[in-house]
JSON list of C-alpha atoms in Angstrom, two decimals:
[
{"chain": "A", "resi": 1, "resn": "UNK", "atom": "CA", "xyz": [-9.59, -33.20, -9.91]},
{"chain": "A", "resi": 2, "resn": "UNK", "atom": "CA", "xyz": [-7.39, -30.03, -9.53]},
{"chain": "A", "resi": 3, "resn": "UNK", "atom": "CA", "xyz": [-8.85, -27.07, -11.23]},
{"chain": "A", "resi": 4, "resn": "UNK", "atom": "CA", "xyz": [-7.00, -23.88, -11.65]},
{"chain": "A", "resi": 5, "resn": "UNK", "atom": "CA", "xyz": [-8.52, -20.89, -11.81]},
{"chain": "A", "resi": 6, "resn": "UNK", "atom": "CA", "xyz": [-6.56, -17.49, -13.20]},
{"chain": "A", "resi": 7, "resn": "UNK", "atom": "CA", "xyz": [-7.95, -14.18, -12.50]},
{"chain": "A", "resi": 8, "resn": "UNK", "atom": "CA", "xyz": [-7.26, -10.37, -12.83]},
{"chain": "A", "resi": 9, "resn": "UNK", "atom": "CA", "xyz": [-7.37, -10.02, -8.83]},
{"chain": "A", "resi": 10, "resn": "UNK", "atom": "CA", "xyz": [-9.43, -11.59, -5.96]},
{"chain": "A", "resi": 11, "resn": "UNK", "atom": "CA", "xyz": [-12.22, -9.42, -5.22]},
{"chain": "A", "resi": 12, "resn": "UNK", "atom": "CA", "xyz": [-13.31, -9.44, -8.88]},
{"chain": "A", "resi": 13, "resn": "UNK", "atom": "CA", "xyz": [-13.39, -13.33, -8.38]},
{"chain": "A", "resi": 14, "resn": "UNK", "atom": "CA", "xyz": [-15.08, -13.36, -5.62]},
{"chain": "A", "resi": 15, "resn": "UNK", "atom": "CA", "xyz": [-17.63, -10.55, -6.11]},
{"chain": "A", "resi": 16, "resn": "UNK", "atom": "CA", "xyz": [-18.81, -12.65, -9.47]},
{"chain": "A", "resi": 17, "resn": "UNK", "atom": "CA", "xyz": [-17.37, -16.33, -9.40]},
{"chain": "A", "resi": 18, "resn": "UNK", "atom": "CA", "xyz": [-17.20, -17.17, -5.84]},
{"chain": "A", "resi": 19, "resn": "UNK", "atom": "CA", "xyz": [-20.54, -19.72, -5.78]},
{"chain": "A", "resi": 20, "resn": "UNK", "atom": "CA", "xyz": [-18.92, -21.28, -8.76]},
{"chain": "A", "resi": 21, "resn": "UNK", "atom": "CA", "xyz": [-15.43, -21.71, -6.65]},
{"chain": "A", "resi": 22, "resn": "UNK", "atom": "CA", "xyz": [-17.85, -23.41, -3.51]},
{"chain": "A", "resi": 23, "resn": "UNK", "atom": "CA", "xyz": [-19.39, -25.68, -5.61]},
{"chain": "A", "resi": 24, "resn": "UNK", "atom": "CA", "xyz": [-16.55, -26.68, -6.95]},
{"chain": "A", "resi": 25, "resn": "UNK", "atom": "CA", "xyz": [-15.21, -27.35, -3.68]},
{"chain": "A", "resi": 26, "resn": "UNK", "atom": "CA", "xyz": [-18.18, -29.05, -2.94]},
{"chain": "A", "resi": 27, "resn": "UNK", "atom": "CA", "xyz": [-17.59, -31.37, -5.36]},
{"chain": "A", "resi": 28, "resn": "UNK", "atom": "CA", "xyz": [-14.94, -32.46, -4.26]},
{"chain": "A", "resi": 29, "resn": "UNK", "atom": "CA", "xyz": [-12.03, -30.41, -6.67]},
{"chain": "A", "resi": 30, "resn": "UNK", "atom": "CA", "xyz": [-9.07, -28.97, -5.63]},
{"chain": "A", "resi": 31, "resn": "UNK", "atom": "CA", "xyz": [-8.82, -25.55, -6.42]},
{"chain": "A", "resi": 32, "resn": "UNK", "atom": "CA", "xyz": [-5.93, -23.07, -6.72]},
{"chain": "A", "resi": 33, "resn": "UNK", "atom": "CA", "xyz": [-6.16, -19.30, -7.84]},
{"chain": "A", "resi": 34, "resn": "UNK", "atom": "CA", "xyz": [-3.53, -17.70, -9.44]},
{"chain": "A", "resi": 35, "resn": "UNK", "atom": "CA", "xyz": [-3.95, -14.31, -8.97]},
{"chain": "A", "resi": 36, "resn": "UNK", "atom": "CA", "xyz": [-3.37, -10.75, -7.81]},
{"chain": "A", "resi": 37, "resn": "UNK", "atom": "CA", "xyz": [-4.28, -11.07, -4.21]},
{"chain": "A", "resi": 38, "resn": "UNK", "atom": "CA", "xyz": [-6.00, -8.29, -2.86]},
{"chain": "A", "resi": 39, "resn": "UNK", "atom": "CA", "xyz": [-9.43, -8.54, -1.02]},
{"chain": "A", "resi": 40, "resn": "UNK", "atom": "CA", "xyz": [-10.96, -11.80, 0.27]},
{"chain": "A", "resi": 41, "resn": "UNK", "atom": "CA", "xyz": [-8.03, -13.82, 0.84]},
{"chain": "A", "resi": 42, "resn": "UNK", "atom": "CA", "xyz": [-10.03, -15.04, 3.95]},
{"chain": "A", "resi": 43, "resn": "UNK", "atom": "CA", "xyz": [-12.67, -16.22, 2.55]},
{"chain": "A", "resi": 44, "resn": "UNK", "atom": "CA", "xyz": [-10.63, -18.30, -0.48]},
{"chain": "A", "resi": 45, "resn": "UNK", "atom": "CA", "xyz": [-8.45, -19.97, 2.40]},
{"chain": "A", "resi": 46, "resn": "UNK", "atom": "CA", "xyz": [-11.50, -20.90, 4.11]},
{"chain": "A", "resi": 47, "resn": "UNK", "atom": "CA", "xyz": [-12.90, -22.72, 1.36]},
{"chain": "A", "resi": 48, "resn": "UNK", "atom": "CA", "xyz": [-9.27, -24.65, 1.36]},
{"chain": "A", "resi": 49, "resn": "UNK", "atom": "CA", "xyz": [-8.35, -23.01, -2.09]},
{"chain": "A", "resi": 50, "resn": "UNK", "atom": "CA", "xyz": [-4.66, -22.15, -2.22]},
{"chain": "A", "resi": 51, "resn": "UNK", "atom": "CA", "xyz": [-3.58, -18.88, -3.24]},
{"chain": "A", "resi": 52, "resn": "UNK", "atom": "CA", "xyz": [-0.61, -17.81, -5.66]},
{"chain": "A", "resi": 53, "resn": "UNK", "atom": "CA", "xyz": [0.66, -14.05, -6.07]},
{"chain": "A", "resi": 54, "resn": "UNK", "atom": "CA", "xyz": [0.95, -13.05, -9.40]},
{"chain": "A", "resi": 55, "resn": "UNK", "atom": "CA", "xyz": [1.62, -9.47, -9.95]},
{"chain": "A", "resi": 56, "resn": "UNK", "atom": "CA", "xyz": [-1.00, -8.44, -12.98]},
{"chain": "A", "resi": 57, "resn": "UNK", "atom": "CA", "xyz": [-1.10, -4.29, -14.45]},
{"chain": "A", "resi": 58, "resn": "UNK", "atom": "CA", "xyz": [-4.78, -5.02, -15.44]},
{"chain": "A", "resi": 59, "resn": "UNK", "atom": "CA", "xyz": [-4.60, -0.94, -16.47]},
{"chain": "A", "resi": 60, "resn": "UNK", "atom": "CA", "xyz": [-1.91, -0.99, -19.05]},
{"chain": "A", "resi": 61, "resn": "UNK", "atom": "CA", "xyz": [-1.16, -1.95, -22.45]},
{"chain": "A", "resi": 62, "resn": "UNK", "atom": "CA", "xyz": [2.40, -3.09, -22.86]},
{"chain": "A", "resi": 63, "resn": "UNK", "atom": "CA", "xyz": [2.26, -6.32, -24.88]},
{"chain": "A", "resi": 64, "resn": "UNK", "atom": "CA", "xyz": [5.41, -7.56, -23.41]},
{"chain": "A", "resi": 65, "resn": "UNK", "atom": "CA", "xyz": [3.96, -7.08, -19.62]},
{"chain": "A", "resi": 66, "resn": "UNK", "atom": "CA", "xyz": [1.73, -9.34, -21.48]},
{"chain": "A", "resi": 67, "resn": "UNK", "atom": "CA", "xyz": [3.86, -12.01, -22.45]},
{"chain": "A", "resi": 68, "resn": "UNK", "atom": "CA", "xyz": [5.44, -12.04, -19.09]},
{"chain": "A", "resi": 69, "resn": "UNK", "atom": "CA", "xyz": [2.31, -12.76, -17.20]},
{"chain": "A", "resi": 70, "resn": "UNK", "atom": "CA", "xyz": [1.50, -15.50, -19.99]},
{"chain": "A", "resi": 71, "resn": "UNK", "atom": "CA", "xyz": [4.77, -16.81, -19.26]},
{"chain": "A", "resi": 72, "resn": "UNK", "atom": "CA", "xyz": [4.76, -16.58, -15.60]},
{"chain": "A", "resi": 73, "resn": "UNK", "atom": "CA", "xyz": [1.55, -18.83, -16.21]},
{"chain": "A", "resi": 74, "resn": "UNK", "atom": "CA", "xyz": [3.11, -21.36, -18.40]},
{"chain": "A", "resi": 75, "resn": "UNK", "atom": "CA", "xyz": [5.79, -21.87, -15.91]},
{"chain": "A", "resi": 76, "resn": "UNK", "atom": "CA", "xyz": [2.91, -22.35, -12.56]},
{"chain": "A", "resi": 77, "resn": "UNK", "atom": "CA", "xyz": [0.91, -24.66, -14.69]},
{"chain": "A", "resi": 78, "resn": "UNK", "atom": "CA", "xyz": [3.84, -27.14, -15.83]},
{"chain": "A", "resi": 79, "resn": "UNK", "atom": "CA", "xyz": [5.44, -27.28, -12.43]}
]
């Protein structure tokens, strides 16, 4: 199965969901992150997880930033 995972950036995924990512991978899954690649790239690619920029203001509060994100989203997951 092919399980995406969406996240603010890649060190808070790592730092608190990175044992869920391996034993997903364990299992067998495919996994791709779609996220704002900063730390730990490494270690993701090792696992065989593939990586997708997505530029995310975590700080800020314009709604429409918002939307854009969400849309950017919509678009990854249907193609």
């Amino acid at each position: 199965m092919k399980i995406f995972i969406l996240a603010n950036d890649t060190t808070n995924l790592y730092n608190h969901r990175f044992e869920i990512v391996q034993r997903l991978r364990d299992t067998g899954h495919k996994i791709e992150i779609f996220s704002d690649l900063q730390d730990f790239q490494k270690e993701f690619n090792q696992l065989g997880c593939k990586l997708t920029q997505i530029k995310i203001n975590r700080h800020k509060k314009n709604p429409f930033k918002d939307l854009y994100v969400f849309y950017t989203y919509y678009k990854l997951l249907k193609h």
